[in-house]
């Protein structure tokens, strides 16, 4: 304002008022409002000046800031006189005079003298305390220095003792190193044998997980079988009574039917797990043949979609394909690659169907597949816009028997088998890119001779 930039000054005043509302600073808000009132008075805008003068006066009274009250009331006297509102001008003239006497009167001068004397006494006390603190600080620093010196001397002695002990242990370790090297060589040989027996080795390492997976459906089968035996006994007793209860018999038969359905369901569950185990352990003997991957991917995409539609006819999804017409034939085992694609498609449709159940409005399930040549390799991409895969799950997603699906909806072997088929069976790579709630993309890279 003093530099002669009124517009910039007004913007700064208005920004300062916003900050005062954010911080609850009534004191500075009143001062700023008086400055704006002065601005508009100078700009010959009396209405705006009077508005901000009233605000400054009110805030000055709230925080008991008499200088603001005095300045604002004095300005309003000028404004009301100019507006011929003599009653208001007279009222604020009295307020201004009373405030001025309160601020600049003799009593106020005596209070100011007393305050000055008190402040001088406090400063003297602070100087004395400062001298004391400096002395205490010097003594403390000296004590700390001595303590650090003592600790360094002690640590040096301990370090020397530790070094002697380590030298003795190093000699013992050297004598054992040759034995450890031989043991490591034997372990590497064993590891090489395990790698040669791919799926049997992984199956052997997963014995505990397999037992746990099979135990659940077997427990259900045993429990429902025992309950079914009891229901049959109750039914036989009811049939031997002279007066039979038809409703009870129907209820017992209904319960028995449900139990048998549960037994069948969990028996199939156990059978699927065993089948998955056998597939995981079986070494593929299929020969690679030139295969049209575009047709293969399209076929299994439709197969997976219609398979899911057969189970849930309310499910719909958009299928997108982007096949490279110049891809040509690729040497693969079509049955194995087809199983990989079918597994990826099933997982993608499951992800979008679950997301559709959680957010049915304005969500369009989409599964897409594309093929192309990339740096001398063949790339197959399967993408969905489903629930996505959290970072913690991505680290385990290719481990055998790891699954995020509910019990009974997956053996946890699909992605593990797919990974083995792509990497070990075809010398390619299988990676996943995903973010939680943002969908997932599985990318297969196969070498193309």
Coordinates of C-alpha atoms in Angstrom, one line a residue:
X1 CA 0.0 0.0 0.0
X2 CA 2.8 2.4 0.9
X3 CA 4.6 1.6 -2.4
X4 CA 1.5 2.8 -4.3
X5 CA 0.1 -0.6 -5.4
X6 CA -3.5 -0.5 -4.0
X7 CA -4.9 -3.4 -5.9
X8 CA -2.1 -5.8 -4.9
X9 CA -2.5 -4.5 -1.3
X10 CA -6.2 -5.3 -1.3
X11 CA -5.6 -8.8 -2.5
X12 CA -3.0 -9.3 0.2
X13 CA -5.4 -8.0 2.8
X14 CA -8.2 -10.4 1.6
X15 CA -5.8 -13.4 1.7
X16 CA -4.8 -12.4 5.2
X17 CA -8.4 -12.4 6.3
X18 CA -8.8 -15.9 4.9
X19 CA -5.8 -17.1 6.9
X20 CA -7.2 -15.4 10.1
X21 CA -10.4 -17.4 9.8
X22 CA -8.4 -20.6 9.3
X23 CA -6.3 -19.9 12.4
X24 CA -9.0 -18.3 14.5
X25 CA -6.9 -15.1 14.9
X26 CA -9.4 -12.4 15.8
X27 CA -6.7 -9.9 16.8
X28 CA -5.0 -9.7 13.4
X29 CA -8.4 -10.1 11.7
X30 CA -9.6 -6.8 13.3
X31 CA -6.3 -5.1 12.3
X32 CA -6.6 -6.2 8.7
X33 CA -10.3 -5.2 8.5
X34 CA -9.4 -1.7 9.7
X35 CA -6.6 -1.5 7.0
X36 CA -9.2 -2.5 4.3
X37 CA -11.6 0.1 5.7
X38 CA -8.8 2.7 5.4
X39 CA -8.1 1.5 1.8
X40 CA -11.8 2.0 0.7
X41 CA -11.9 5.4 2.5
X42 CA -8.9 6.5 0.6
X43 CA -10.5 5.1 -2.6
X44 CA -13.6 7.2 -1.9
X45 CA -15.8 4.1 -1.4
X46 CA -17.6 5.0 1.9
X47 CA -20.0 2.1 2.0
X48 CA -17.3 -0.5 1.8
X49 CA -15.1 1.4 4.2
X50 CA -18.0 1.6 6.7
X51 CA -18.6 -2.1 6.4
X52 CA -15.1 -3.1 7.2
X53 CA -14.8 -0.4 9.9
X54 CA -17.8 -2.0 11.7
X55 CA -16.2 -5.5 11.4
X56 CA -12.9 -4.2 12.8
X57 CA -14.7 -2.4 15.7
X58 CA -16.6 -5.6 16.6
X59 CA -13.5 -7.8 16.5
X60 CA -11.5 -5.2 18.5
X61 CA -14.1 -5.3 21.2
X62 CA -14.1 -9.1 21.2
X63 CA -10.3 -9.3 21.9
X64 CA -10.3 -6.1 24.0
X65 CA -7.8 -4.5 21.6
X66 CA -8.5 -0.8 22.3
X67 CA -6.2 0.6 19.6
X68 CA -8.3 -1.2 17.0
X69 CA -11.5 0.1 18.6
X70 CA -10.1 3.6 18.7
X71 CA -9.0 3.6 15.1
X72 CA -12.2 2.0 13.8
X73 CA -14.5 4.3 15.8
X74 CA -12.6 7.4 14.7
X75 CA -12.9 6.3 11.1
X76 CA -16.6 5.7 11.5
X77 CA -17.1 9.2 12.9
X78 CA -15.7 10.6 9.7
X79 CA -17.9 8.3 7.6
X80 CA -21.1 8.9 9.5
X81 CA -20.5 12.7 9.4
X82 CA -20.0 12.6 5.7
X83 CA -23.2 10.6 5.4
X84 CA -25.1 13.1 7.6
X85 CA -25.8 10.4 10.2
X86 CA -25.1 12.6 13.2
X87 CA -26.5 10.3 15.8
X88 CA -24.1 7.5 14.9
X89 CA -21.3 9.9 14.5
X90 CA -21.9 11.3 18.0
X91 CA -22.1 7.8 19.5
X92 CA -18.8 6.7 18.0
X93 CA -17.2 10.0 18.8
X94 CA -17.9 9.3 22.5
X95 CA -16.6 5.7 22.1
X96 CA -13.4 7.1 20.5
X97 CA -12.9 9.7 23.2
X98 CA -13.4 7.2 26.0
X99 CA -11.1 4.7 24.4
X100 CA -8.4 7.3 23.8
X101 CA -8.6 8.3 27.5
X102 CA -8.3 4.7 28.4
X103 CA -5.3 4.1 26.2
X104 CA -3.4 7.4 26.6
X105 CA -4.6 8.7 30.0
X106 CA -2.6 9.4 33.1
X107 CA -3.6 6.1 34.7
X108 CA -2.5 4.3 31.6
X109 CA 0.9 6.1 31.7
X110 CA 1.4 5.0 35.3
X111 CA 0.6 1.4 34.3
X112 CA 3.1 1.7 31.5
X113 CA 5.8 2.9 33.9
X114 CA 5.0 0.0 36.3
X115 CA 5.1 -2.4 33.4
X116 CA 8.5 -1.1 32.2
X117 CA 9.9 -1.4 35.7
X118 CA 8.6 -5.0 36.1
X119 CA 10.1 -5.9 32.7
X120 CA 13.5 -4.5 33.7
X121 CA 13.4 -6.6 36.9
X122 CA 12.5 -9.7 34.9
X123 CA 15.3 -9.1 32.4
X124 CA 17.7 -8.8 35.4
X125 CA 16.5 -12.1 36.8
X126 CA 16.8 -13.7 33.4
X127 CA 20.4 -12.5 33.1
X128 CA 21.2 -14.0 36.5
X129 CA 19.6 -17.3 35.5
X130 CA 21.5 -17.3 32.2
X131 CA 24.8 -17.0 34.1
X132 CA 23.8 -19.9 36.3
X133 CA 22.8 -22.0 33.4
X134 CA 26.1 -21.3 31.7
X135 CA 27.9 -22.5 34.7
X136 CA 25.7 -25.6 35.0
X137 CA 26.2 -26.3 31.2
X138 CA 30.0 -26.0 31.5
X139 CA 30.0 -28.5 34.4
X140 CA 27.7 -30.8 32.6
X141 CA 29.7 -30.7 29.4
X142 CA 32.9 -31.5 31.4
X143 CA 31.1 -34.4 33.1
X144 CA 29.9 -35.7 29.7
X145 CA 33.3 -35.4 28.2
X146 CA 34.8 -37.4 31.1
X147 CA 32.0 -40.1 30.8
X148 CA 32.6 -40.4 27.0
X149 CA 36.4 -40.8 27.6
X150 CA 35.7 -43.5 30.1
X151 CA 33.3 -45.3 27.8
X152 CA 35.8 -45.1 24.9
X153 CA 38.6 -46.5 27.0
X154 CA 36.3 -49.4 28.2
X155 CA 35.1 -50.1 24.6
X156 CA 38.7 -50.2 23.4
X157 CA 39.6 -52.8 26.1
X158 CA 36.5 -54.8 25.1
X159 CA 37.3 -54.5 21.4
X160 CA 40.8 -55.9 22.0
X161 CA 39.4 -58.9 23.9
X162 CA 36.8 -59.4 21.2
X163 CA 39.5 -59.4 18.5
X164 CA 41.5 -62.1 20.3
X165 CA 38.4 -64.2 20.6
X166 CA 37.5 -63.7 16.9
X167 CA 41.0 -64.7 15.8
X168 CA 40.7 -68.0 17.7
X169 CA 37.2 -68.7 16.2
X170 CA 38.5 -67.8 12.7
X171 CA 41.1 -70.5 13.0
X172 CA 38.4 -73.0 14.0
X173 CA 36.2 -71.9 11.1
X174 CA 39.1 -72.4 8.6
X175 CA 39.5 -76.0 9.8
X176 CA 35.7 -76.6 9.2
X177 CA 35.5 -74.8 5.8
X178 CA 36.7 -77.7 3.7
X179 CA 34.0 -79.9 5.3
X180 CA 31.4 -77.3 4.7
X181 CA 32.5 -77.0 1.0
X182 CA 32.1 -80.7 0.5
X183 CA 28.7 -80.6 2.2
X184 CA 27.6 -77.7 0.0
X185 CA 28.8 -79.6 -3.2
X186 CA 26.7 -82.6 -2.1
X187 CA 23.6 -80.3 -1.5
X188 CA 24.0 -78.7 -4.9
X189 CA 24.1 -82.1 -6.5
X190 CA 20.9 -83.1 -4.6
X191 CA 19.3 -79.8 -5.7
X192 CA 20.1 -80.5 -9.3
X193 CA 18.5 -83.9 -9.0
X194 CA 15.4 -82.3 -7.5
X195 CA 15.2 -79.8 -10.3
X196 CA 15.4 -82.6 -12.9
X197 CA 12.3 -84.2 -11.2
X198 CA 10.4 -80.8 -11.4
X199 CA 6.9 -81.5 -10.2
X200 CA 7.6 -84.6 -8.1
X201 CA 10.1 -82.5 -6.1
X202 CA 7.7 -79.7 -5.6
X203 CA 5.0 -82.1 -4.7
X204 CA 7.2 -83.7 -2.1
X205 CA 8.0 -80.3 -0.5
X206 CA 4.2 -79.6 -0.3
X207 CA 3.2 -82.8 1.6
X208 CA 1.9 -80.8 4.6
X209 CA -0.1 -78.5 2.4
X210 CA -1.6 -81.3 0.4
X211 CA -2.6 -83.1 3.6
X212 CA -4.3 -80.0 4.9
X213 CA -6.1 -79.4 1.6
X214 CA -7.4 -83.0 1.4
X215 CA -8.3 -83.2 5.1
X216 CA -11.0 -80.5 5.0
X217 CA -13.2 -82.2 2.4
X218 CA -12.6 -85.6 4.1
X219 CA -13.7 -84.2 7.4
X220 CA -16.9 -83.0 5.8
X221 CA -17.5 -86.4 4.2
X222 CA -16.9 -88.2 7.5
X223 CA -19.1 -85.8 9.5
X224 CA -22.0 -85.9 7.1
X225 CA -21.8 -89.7 6.8
X226 CA -22.1 -90.0 10.6
X227 CA -25.1 -87.7 10.6
X228 CA -26.7 -89.6 7.7
X229 CA -26.4 -92.9 9.6
X230 CA -28.2 -91.3 12.5
X231 CA -30.9 -90.0 10.2
X232 CA -31.4 -93.4 8.6
X233 CA -31.8 -94.9 12.1
X234 CA -34.4 -92.3 13.1
X235 CA -36.2 -92.9 9.8
X236 CA -36.3 -96.7 10.4
X237 CA -37.6 -96.2 13.9
X238 CA -40.4 -93.9 12.6
X239 CA -41.4 -96.4 10.0
X240 CA -41.8 -99.2 12.6
X241 CA -44.2 -97.1 14.7
X242 CA -47.9 -98.0 14.3
X243 CA -48.8 -94.4 13.6
X244 CA -46.2 -92.8 11.3
X245 CA -45.5 -89.1 11.1
X246 CA -45.3 -88.3 7.4
X247 CA -44.0 -84.8 7.9
X248 CA -41.1 -86.1 10.1
X249 CA -40.3 -88.7 7.6
X250 CA -40.2 -86.1 4.8
X251 CA -38.0 -83.9 6.9
X252 CA -35.6 -86.8 7.7
X253 CA -35.5 -87.7 4.0
X254 CA -34.8 -84.0 3.1
X255 CA -32.0 -83.8 5.6
X256 CA -30.6 -87.1 4.3
X257 CA -30.7 -85.8 0.7
X258 CA -28.9 -82.6 1.7
X259 CA -26.2 -84.6 3.5
X260 CA -25.7 -86.9 0.5
X261 CA -25.3 -83.8 -1.7
X262 CA -22.7 -82.4 0.7
X263 CA -20.9 -85.8 0.7
X264 CA -20.9 -85.8 -3.1
X265 CA -19.7 -82.1 -3.2
X266 CA -16.8 -82.6 -0.9
X267 CA -15.9 -86.0 -2.4
X268 CA -15.6 -84.2 -5.7
X269 CA -13.5 -81.5 -4.0
X270 CA -11.1 -84.2 -2.7
X271 CA -11.0 -85.8 -6.2
X272 CA -10.1 -82.4 -7.8
X273 CA -7.3 -81.9 -5.4
X274 CA -5.9 -85.3 -6.1
X275 CA -6.3 -84.7 -9.8
X276 CA -4.5 -81.4 -9.5
X277 CA -1.7 -83.1 -7.5
X278 CA -1.3 -85.7 -10.3
X279 CA -1.3 -83.1 -13.0
X280 CA 1.3 -81.1 -11.1
X281 CA 3.5 -84.1 -10.6
X282 CA 3.1 -85.5 -14.2
X283 CA 5.9 -84.8 -16.6
X284 CA 4.6 -83.7 -20.0
X285 CA 5.6 -86.0 -22.9
X286 CA 3.9 -83.9 -25.5
X287 CA 5.8 -82.8 -28.6
X288 CA 6.0 -79.2 -29.8
X289 CA 4.2 -78.6 -33.0
X290 CA 3.6 -75.4 -35.1
X291 CA 0.5 -73.9 -33.6
X292 CA -1.7 -70.9 -34.4
X293 CA -1.6 -69.1 -31.1
X294 CA -4.2 -66.6 -32.2
X295 CA -6.8 -69.3 -32.9
X296 CA -5.8 -71.2 -29.7
X297 CA -6.2 -68.1 -27.5
X298 CA -9.5 -67.2 -29.1
X299 CA -10.9 -70.7 -28.7
X300 CA -10.0 -71.0 -25.0
X301 CA -11.3 -67.4 -24.3
X302 CA -14.7 -68.4 -25.6
X303 CA -14.5 -71.8 -23.8
X304 CA -13.8 -70.1 -20.5
X305 CA -16.5 -67.5 -20.9
X306 CA -19.2 -69.9 -21.9
X307 CA -18.2 -72.3 -19.1
X308 CA -18.7 -69.6 -16.5
X309 CA -22.0 -68.6 -18.2
X310 CA -23.2 -72.1 -17.9
X311 CA -22.8 -71.9 -14.1
X312 CA -24.1 -68.4 -13.8
X313 CA -26.4 -67.2 -16.6
X314 CA -26.6 -63.7 -15.1
X315 CA -23.0 -63.1 -15.7
X316 CA -21.9 -61.1 -18.7
X317 CA -18.6 -59.6 -19.8
X318 CA -17.1 -57.8 -22.7
X319 CA -14.5 -59.9 -24.6
X320 CA -11.7 -58.0 -26.4
X321 CA -9.2 -59.5 -28.7
X322 CA -6.2 -57.9 -30.4
X323 CA -4.3 -60.6 -32.4
X324 CA -1.3 -59.9 -34.5
X325 CA -2.1 -61.3 -37.9
X326 CA 1.6 -61.6 -38.8
X327 CA 2.3 -63.7 -35.7
X328 CA 2.6 -66.9 -37.7
X329 CA 2.9 -70.4 -36.3
X330 CA 4.8 -71.0 -33.1
X331 CA 6.3 -74.3 -31.9
X332 CA 4.5 -75.2 -28.6
X333 CA 2.7 -78.1 -27.0
X334 CA -0.9 -76.9 -27.8
X335 CA -2.5 -78.9 -25.0
X336 CA -0.2 -77.4 -22.3
X337 CA -0.4 -73.8 -23.6
X338 CA -4.2 -74.2 -23.9
X339 CA -4.3 -75.3 -20.2
X340 CA -2.3 -72.2 -19.3
X341 CA -4.6 -69.9 -21.2
X342 CA -7.7 -71.6 -19.9
X343 CA -6.5 -71.1 -16.3
X344 CA -5.6 -67.4 -16.9
X345 CA -9.0 -66.8 -18.5
X346 CA -10.9 -68.5 -15.7
X347 CA -9.0 -66.4 -13.1
X348 CA -9.8 -63.2 -15.1
X349 CA -13.5 -64.0 -15.3
X350 CA -13.6 -64.9 -11.6
X351 CA -11.9 -61.5 -10.7
X352 CA -14.4 -59.4 -12.8
X353 CA -17.4 -61.4 -11.5
X354 CA -16.3 -60.8 -7.9
X355 CA -15.9 -57.1 -8.6
X356 CA -19.3 -56.9 -10.3
X357 CA -20.9 -58.4 -7.1
X358 CA -19.2 -55.7 -5.0
X359 CA -19.9 -52.8 -7.3
X360 CA -22.7 -53.7 -9.7
X361 CA -23.5 -50.1 -10.8
X362 CA -21.7 -48.5 -13.7
X363 CA -19.1 -51.4 -13.9
X364 CA -18.5 -53.2 -17.1
X365 CA -16.6 -56.5 -16.7
X366 CA -13.9 -56.8 -19.4
X367 CA -11.4 -59.5 -20.3
X368 CA -9.0 -59.0 -23.2
X369 CA -6.3 -61.0 -24.8
X370 CA -3.7 -59.9 -27.3
X371 CA -0.7 -61.3 -29.1
X372 CA 2.3 -59.7 -30.8
X373 CA 5.9 -60.1 -31.6
X374 CA 8.3 -58.4 -29.1
X375 CA 12.1 -58.4 -29.5
X376 CA 12.2 -61.7 -31.3
X377 CA 9.7 -63.3 -28.9
X378 CA 6.0 -64.0 -28.9
X379 CA 3.9 -62.1 -26.3
X380 CA 0.5 -63.2 -25.1
X381 CA -1.2 -60.8 -22.7
X382 CA -4.4 -61.6 -20.7
X383 CA -5.8 -58.5 -19.0
X384 CA -8.9 -57.9 -16.8
X385 CA -10.4 -54.9 -15.0
X386 CA -11.4 -56.9 -11.9
X387 CA -10.4 -56.7 -8.3
X388 CA -6.6 -56.6 -8.9
X389 CA -3.9 -58.4 -6.9
X390 CA -2.4 -56.8 -3.7
X391 CA 1.4 -56.6 -3.6
X392 CA 1.6 -59.1 -0.7
X393 CA -0.4 -61.7 -2.8
X394 CA 1.7 -61.1 -6.0
X395 CA 4.8 -62.4 -4.2
X396 CA 3.1 -65.8 -3.6
X397 CA 0.8 -66.1 -6.6
X398 CA 2.9 -68.7 -8.4
X399 CA 3.5 -70.9 -5.3
X400 CA 1.8 -74.3 -5.5
X401 CA -1.5 -74.6 -3.5
X402 CA -1.6 -70.9 -2.8
X403 CA -5.1 -69.5 -3.6
X404 CA -7.2 -66.5 -2.6
X405 CA -10.5 -68.2 -3.6
X406 CA -12.9 -69.5 -1.0
X407 CA -12.7 -73.1 0.1
X408 CA -14.0 -75.4 -2.6
X409 CA -13.4 -73.0 -5.5
X410 CA -9.8 -73.7 -6.3
X411 CA -6.9 -76.1 -5.6
X412 CA -4.2 -73.5 -5.8
X413 CA -2.3 -75.4 -8.4
X414 CA -3.5 -73.6 -11.6
X415 CA -1.0 -70.8 -11.7
X416 CA 1.8 -73.0 -10.4
X417 CA 1.2 -75.5 -13.2
X418 CA 1.0 -72.7 -15.7
X419 CA 4.2 -71.2 -14.5
X420 CA 6.0 -74.5 -14.9
X421 CA 4.6 -75.1 -18.4
X422 CA 5.7 -71.7 -19.6
X423 CA 9.1 -71.5 -18.0
X424 CA 10.3 -75.1 -17.8
X425 CA 8.3 -76.7 -20.6
X426 CA 8.7 -73.9 -23.2
X427 CA 11.7 -71.8 -21.9
X428 CA 9.6 -68.6 -21.6
X429 CA 8.5 -66.3 -18.9
X430 CA 5.2 -65.6 -17.1
X431 CA 4.8 -62.4 -15.1
X432 CA 2.0 -60.5 -13.6
X433 CA 1.4 -56.7 -13.4
X434 CA -1.4 -55.5 -11.1
X435 CA -2.6 -53.0 -8.5
X436 CA -5.2 -53.5 -5.9
X437 CA -8.7 -52.8 -7.3
X438 CA -7.2 -51.8 -10.7
X439 CA -7.3 -55.1 -12.5
X440 CA -4.5 -57.5 -13.5
X441 CA -2.4 -58.4 -16.5
X442 CA -0.6 -61.7 -17.1
X443 CA 2.1 -61.7 -19.8
X444 CA 3.5 -64.8 -21.4
X445 CA 6.7 -64.5 -23.4
X446 CA 7.7 -67.5 -25.6
X447 CA 10.8 -67.8 -27.7
X448 CA 10.1 -67.9 -31.4
X449 CA 12.8 -69.5 -33.5

